[in-house]
PDB file of C-alpha atoms in Angstrom:
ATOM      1  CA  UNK A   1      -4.980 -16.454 -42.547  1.00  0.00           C
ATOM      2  CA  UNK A   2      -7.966 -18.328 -42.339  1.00  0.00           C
ATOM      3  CA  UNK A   3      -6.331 -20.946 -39.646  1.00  0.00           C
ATOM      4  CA  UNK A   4      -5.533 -18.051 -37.813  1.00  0.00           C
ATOM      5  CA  UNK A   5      -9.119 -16.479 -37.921  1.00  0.00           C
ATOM      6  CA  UNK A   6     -10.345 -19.857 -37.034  1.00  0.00           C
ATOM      7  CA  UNK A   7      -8.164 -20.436 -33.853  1.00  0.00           C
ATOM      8  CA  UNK A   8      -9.386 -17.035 -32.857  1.00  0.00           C
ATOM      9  CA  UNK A   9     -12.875 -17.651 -33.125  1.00  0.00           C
ATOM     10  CA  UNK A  10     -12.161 -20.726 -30.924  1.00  0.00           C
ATOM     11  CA  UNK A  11     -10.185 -18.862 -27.990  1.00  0.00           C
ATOM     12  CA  UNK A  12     -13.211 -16.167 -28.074  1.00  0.00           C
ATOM     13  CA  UNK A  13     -15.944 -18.792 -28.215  1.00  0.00           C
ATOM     14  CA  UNK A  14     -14.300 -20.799 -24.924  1.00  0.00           C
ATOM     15  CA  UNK A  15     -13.426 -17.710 -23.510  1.00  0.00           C
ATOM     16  CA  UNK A  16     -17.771 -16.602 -23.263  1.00  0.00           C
ATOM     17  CA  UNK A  17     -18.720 -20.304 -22.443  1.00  0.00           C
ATOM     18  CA  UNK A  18     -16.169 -20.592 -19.642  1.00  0.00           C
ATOM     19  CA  UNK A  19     -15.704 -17.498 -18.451  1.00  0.00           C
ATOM     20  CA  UNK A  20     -13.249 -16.851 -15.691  1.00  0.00           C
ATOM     21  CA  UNK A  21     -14.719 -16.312 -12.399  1.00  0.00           C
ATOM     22  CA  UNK A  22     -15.953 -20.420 -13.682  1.00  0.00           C
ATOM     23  CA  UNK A  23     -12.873 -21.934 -12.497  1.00  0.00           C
ATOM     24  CA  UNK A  24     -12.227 -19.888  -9.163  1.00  0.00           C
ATOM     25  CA  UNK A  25     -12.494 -21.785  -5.925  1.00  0.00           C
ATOM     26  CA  UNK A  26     -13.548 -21.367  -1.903  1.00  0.00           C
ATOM     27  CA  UNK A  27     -10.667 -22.713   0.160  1.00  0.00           C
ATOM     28  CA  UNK A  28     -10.461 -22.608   3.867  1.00  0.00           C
ATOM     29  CA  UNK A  29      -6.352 -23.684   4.517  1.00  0.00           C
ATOM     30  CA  UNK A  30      -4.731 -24.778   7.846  1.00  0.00           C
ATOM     31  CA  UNK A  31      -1.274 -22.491   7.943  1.00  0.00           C
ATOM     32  CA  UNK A  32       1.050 -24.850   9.389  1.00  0.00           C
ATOM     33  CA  UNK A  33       2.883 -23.676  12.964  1.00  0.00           C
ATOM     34  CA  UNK A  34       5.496 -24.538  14.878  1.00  0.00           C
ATOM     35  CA  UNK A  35       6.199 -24.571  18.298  1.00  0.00           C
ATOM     36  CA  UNK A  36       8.582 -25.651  21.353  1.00  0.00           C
ATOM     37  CA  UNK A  37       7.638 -28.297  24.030  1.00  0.00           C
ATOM     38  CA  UNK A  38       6.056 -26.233  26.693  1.00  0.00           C
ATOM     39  CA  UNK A  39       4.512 -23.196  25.253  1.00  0.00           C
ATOM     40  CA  UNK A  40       1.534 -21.499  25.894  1.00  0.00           C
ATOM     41  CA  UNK A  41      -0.525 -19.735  23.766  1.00  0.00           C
ATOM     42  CA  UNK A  42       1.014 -20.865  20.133  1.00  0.00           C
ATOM     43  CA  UNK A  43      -1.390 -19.438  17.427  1.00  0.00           C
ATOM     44  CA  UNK A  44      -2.295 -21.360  13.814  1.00  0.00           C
ATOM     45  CA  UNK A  45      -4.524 -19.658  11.605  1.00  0.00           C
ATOM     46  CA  UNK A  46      -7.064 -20.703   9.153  1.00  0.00           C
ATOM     47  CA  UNK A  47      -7.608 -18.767   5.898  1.00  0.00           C
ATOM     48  CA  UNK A  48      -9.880 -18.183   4.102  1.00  0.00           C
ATOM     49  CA  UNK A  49     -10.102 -17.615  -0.173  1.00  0.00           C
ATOM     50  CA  UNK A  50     -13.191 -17.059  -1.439  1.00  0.00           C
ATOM     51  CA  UNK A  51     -14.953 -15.686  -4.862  1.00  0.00           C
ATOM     52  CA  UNK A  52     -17.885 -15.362  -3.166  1.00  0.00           C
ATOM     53  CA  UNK A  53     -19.009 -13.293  -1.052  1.00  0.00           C
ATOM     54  CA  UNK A  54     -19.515 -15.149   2.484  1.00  0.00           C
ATOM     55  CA  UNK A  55     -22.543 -14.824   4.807  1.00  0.00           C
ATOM     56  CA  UNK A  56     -21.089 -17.225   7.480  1.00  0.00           C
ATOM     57  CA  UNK A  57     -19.126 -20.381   7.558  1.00  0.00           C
ATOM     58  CA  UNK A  58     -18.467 -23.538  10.287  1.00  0.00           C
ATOM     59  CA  UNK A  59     -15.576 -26.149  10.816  1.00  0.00           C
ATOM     60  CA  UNK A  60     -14.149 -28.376  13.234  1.00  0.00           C
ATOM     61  CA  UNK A  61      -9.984 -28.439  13.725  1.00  0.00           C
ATOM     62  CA  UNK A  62      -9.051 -31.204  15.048  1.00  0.00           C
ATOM     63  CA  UNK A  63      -5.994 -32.538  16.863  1.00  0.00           C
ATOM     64  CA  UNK A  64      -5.827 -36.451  17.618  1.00  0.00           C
ATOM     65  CA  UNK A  65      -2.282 -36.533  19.747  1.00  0.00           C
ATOM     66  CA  UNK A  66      -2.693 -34.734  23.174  1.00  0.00           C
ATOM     67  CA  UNK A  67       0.638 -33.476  22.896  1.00  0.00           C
ATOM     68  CA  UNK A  68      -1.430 -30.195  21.617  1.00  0.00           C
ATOM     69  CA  UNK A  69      -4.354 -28.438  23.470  1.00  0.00           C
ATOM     70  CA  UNK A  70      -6.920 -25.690  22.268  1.00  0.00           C
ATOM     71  CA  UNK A  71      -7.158 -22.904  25.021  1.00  0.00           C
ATOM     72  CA  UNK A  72      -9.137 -20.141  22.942  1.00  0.00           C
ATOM     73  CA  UNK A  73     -10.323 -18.576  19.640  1.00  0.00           C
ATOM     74  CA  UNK A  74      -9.910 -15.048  18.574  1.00  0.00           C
ATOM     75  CA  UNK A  75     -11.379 -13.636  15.301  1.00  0.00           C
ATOM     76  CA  UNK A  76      -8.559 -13.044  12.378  1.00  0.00           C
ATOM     77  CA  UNK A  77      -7.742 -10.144  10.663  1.00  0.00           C
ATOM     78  CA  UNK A  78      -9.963 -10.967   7.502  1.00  0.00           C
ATOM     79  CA  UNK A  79     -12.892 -10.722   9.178  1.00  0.00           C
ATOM     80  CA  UNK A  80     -12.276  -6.879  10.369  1.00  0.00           C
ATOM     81  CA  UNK A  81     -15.093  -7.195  12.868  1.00  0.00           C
ATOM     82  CA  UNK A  82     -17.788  -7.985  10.273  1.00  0.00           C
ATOM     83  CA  UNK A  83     -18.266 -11.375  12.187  1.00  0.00           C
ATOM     84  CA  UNK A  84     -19.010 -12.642  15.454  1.00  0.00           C
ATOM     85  CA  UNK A  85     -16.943 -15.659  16.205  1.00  0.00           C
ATOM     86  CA  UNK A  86     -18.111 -18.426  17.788  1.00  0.00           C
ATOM     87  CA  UNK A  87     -16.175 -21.677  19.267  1.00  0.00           C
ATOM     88  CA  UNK A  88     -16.797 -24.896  21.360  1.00  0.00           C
ATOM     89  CA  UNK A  89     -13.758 -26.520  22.404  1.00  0.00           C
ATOM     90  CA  UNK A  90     -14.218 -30.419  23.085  1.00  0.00           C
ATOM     91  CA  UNK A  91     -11.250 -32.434  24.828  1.00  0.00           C
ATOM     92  CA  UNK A  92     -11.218 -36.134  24.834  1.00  0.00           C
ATOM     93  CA  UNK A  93     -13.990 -36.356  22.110  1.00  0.00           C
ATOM     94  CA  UNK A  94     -16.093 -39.575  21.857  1.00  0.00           C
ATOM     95  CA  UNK A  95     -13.810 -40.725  24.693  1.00  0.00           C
ATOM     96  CA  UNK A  96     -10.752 -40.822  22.893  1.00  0.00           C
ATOM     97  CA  UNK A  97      -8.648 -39.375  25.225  1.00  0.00           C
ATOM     98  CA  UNK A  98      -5.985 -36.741  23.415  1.00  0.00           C
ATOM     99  CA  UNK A  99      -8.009 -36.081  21.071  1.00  0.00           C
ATOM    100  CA  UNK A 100      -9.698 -32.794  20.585  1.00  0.00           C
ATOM    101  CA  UNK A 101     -11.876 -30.667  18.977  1.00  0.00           C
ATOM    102  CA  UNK A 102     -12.492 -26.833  18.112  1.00  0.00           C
ATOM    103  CA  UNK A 103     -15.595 -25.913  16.117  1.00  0.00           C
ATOM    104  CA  UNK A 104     -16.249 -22.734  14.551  1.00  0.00           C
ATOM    105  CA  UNK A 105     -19.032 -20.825  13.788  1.00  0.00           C
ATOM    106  CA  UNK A 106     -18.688 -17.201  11.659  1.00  0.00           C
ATOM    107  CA  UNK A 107     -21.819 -15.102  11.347  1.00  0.00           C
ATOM    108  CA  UNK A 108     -23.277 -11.755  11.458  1.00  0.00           C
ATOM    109  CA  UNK A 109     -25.895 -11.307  14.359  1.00  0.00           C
ATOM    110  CA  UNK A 110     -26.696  -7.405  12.964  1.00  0.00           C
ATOM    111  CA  UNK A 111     -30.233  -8.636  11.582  1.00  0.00           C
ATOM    112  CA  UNK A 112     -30.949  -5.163  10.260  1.00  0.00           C
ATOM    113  CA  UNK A 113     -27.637  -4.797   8.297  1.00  0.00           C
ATOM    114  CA  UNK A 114     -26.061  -8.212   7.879  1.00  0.00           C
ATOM    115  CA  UNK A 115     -22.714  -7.940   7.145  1.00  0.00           C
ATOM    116  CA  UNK A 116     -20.680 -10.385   4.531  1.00  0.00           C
ATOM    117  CA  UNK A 117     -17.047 -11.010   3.962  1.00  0.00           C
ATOM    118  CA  UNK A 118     -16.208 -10.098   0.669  1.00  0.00           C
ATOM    119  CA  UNK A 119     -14.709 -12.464  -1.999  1.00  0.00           C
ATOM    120  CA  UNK A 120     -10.699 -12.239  -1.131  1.00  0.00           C
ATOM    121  CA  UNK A 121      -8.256 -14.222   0.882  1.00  0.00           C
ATOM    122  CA  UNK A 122      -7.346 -13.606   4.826  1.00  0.00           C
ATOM    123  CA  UNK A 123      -7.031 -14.983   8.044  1.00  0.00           C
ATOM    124  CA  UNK A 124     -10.228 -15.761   9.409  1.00  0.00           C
ATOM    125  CA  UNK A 125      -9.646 -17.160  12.833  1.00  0.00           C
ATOM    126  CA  UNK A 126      -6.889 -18.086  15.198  1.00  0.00           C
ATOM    127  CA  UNK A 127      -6.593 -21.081  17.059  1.00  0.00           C
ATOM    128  CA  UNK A 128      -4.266 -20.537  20.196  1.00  0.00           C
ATOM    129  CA  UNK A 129      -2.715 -23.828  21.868  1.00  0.00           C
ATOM    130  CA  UNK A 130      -0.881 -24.810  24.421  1.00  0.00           C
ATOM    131  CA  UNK A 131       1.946 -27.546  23.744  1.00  0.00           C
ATOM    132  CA  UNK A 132       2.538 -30.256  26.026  1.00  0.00           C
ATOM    133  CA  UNK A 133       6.460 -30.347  27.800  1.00  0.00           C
ATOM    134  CA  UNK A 134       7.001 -34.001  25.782  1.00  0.00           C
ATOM    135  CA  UNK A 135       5.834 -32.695  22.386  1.00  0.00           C
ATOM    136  CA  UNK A 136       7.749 -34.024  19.798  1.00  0.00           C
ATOM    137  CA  UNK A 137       5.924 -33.581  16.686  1.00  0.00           C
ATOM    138  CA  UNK A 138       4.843 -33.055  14.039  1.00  0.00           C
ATOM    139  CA  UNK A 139       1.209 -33.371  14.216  1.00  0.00           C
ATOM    140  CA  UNK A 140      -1.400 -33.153  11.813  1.00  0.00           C
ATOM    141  CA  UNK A 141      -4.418 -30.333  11.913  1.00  0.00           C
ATOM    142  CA  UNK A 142      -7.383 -31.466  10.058  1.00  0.00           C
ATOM    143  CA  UNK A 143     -10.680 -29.734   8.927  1.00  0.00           C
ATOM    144  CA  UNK A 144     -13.801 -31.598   9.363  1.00  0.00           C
ATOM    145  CA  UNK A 145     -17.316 -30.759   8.596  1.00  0.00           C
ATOM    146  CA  UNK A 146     -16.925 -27.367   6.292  1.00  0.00           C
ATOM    147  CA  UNK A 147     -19.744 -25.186   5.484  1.00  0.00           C
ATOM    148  CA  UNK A 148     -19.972 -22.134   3.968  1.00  0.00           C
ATOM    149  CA  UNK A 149     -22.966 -19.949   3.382  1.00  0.00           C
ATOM    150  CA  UNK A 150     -23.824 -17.099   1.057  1.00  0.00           C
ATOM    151  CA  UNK A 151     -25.801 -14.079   2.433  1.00  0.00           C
ATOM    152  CA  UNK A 152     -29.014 -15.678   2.186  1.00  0.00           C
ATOM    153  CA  UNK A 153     -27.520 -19.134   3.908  1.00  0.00           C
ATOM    154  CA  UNK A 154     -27.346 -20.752   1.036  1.00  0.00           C
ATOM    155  CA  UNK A 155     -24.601 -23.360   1.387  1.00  0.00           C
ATOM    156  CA  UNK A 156     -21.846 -22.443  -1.194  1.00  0.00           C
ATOM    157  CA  UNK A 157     -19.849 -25.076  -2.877  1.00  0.00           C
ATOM    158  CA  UNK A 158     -17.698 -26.794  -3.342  1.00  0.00           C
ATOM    159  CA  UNK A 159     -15.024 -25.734  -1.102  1.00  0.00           C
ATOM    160  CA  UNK A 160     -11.430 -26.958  -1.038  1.00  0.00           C
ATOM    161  CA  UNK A 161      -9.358 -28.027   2.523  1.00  0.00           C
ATOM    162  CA  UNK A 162      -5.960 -28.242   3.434  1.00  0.00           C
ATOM    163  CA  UNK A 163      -5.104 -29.594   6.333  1.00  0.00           C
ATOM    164  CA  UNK A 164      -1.908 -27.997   8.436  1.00  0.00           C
ATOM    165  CA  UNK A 165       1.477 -29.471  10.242  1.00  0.00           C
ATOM    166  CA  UNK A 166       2.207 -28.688  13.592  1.00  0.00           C
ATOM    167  CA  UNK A 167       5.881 -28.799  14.120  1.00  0.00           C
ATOM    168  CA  UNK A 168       7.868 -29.136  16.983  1.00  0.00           C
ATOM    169  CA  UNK A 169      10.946 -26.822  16.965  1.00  0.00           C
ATOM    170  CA  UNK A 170      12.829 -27.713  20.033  1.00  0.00           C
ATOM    171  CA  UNK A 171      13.363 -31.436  20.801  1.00  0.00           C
ATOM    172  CA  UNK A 172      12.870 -31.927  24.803  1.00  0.00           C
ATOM    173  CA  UNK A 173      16.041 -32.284  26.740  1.00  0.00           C
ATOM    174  CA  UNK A 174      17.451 -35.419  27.571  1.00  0.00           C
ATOM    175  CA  UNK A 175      18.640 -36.392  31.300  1.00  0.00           C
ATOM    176  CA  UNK A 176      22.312 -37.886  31.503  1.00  0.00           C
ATOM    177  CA  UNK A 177      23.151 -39.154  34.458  1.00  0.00           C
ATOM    178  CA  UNK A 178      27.461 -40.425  35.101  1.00  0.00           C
ATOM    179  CA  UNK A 179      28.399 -42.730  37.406  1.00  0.00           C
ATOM    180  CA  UNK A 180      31.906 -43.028  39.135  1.00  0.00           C
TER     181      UNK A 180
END
């Protein structure tokens, strides 16, 4: 009886020093996509889980191939029009040509009643590409340079990144030529 009181005592004295909301994270994930050689306008999205609430956040996707190109951002369904969405969409970055660059900015502008995301998961923003005719794939997504920001602007931390796979569905058709 006394072993069991004991091990009780224990769970309940771990359970007040680490309570749960203690081991929740912020993630911002790459979904991966898919997509034939060709098309235009092939969306990936990026979530967002947070326990906190959010006051803004900023990334860069990158793509390093060519064989994929950013055309535009659109706001995801997470943020239910509690954010403005901001992007800047750099081709050939550095010089490197093929590779580019989408950075993201999420913020209220309503100075009188800022609004904040709520702690939760969603999609947060869609990235909408066009995929070059000789894509063969797969290609990597990667997050670069992740902030997030309470509702005073305080950064919030740490937060978690998964990058996504871009995969090609449809290989390009091959010519065959006969000769008589």
């Amino acid at each position: 009886m006394k072993r069991i009181a004991s091990t009780l005592l224990a769970i309940l004295t771990f359970a007040m020093v680490f309570p749960v909301g203690t081991f929740a994270q912020n993630a911002i994930t790459v979904q991966d996509a898919s997509g034939d050689p060709g098309d235009d306008g092939v969306v990936v999205k990026i979530e967002l889980a947070s326990s906190d609430t959010v006051g803004g956040f900023q990334f860069t996707l990158t793509d390093e191939t060519g064989y994929l190109t950013p055309q535009s951002v659109r706001a995801g369904t997470h943020l239910s029009g509690l954010f403005e969405v901001r992007d800047n969409i750099v081709k050939n970055v550095d010089g490197n040509i093929g590779k580019d660059e989408v950075r993201i900015l999420g913020f209220s502008l309503d100075t009188q009643n800022q609004q904040v995301l709520p702690a939760g998961v969603g999609v947060i923003v869609e990235v909408l590409y066009n995929v070059a005719d000789e894509a063969t794939g797969p290609y990597n997504l990667t997050l670069g340079g992740v902030v997030l920001s309470d509702p005073t602007a305080s950064e919030i931390s740490p937060v978690t990144t998964t990058h996504g796979v871009f995969s090609i569905v449809q290989t390009p058709p091959t010519t065959l030529s006969f000769e008589n």
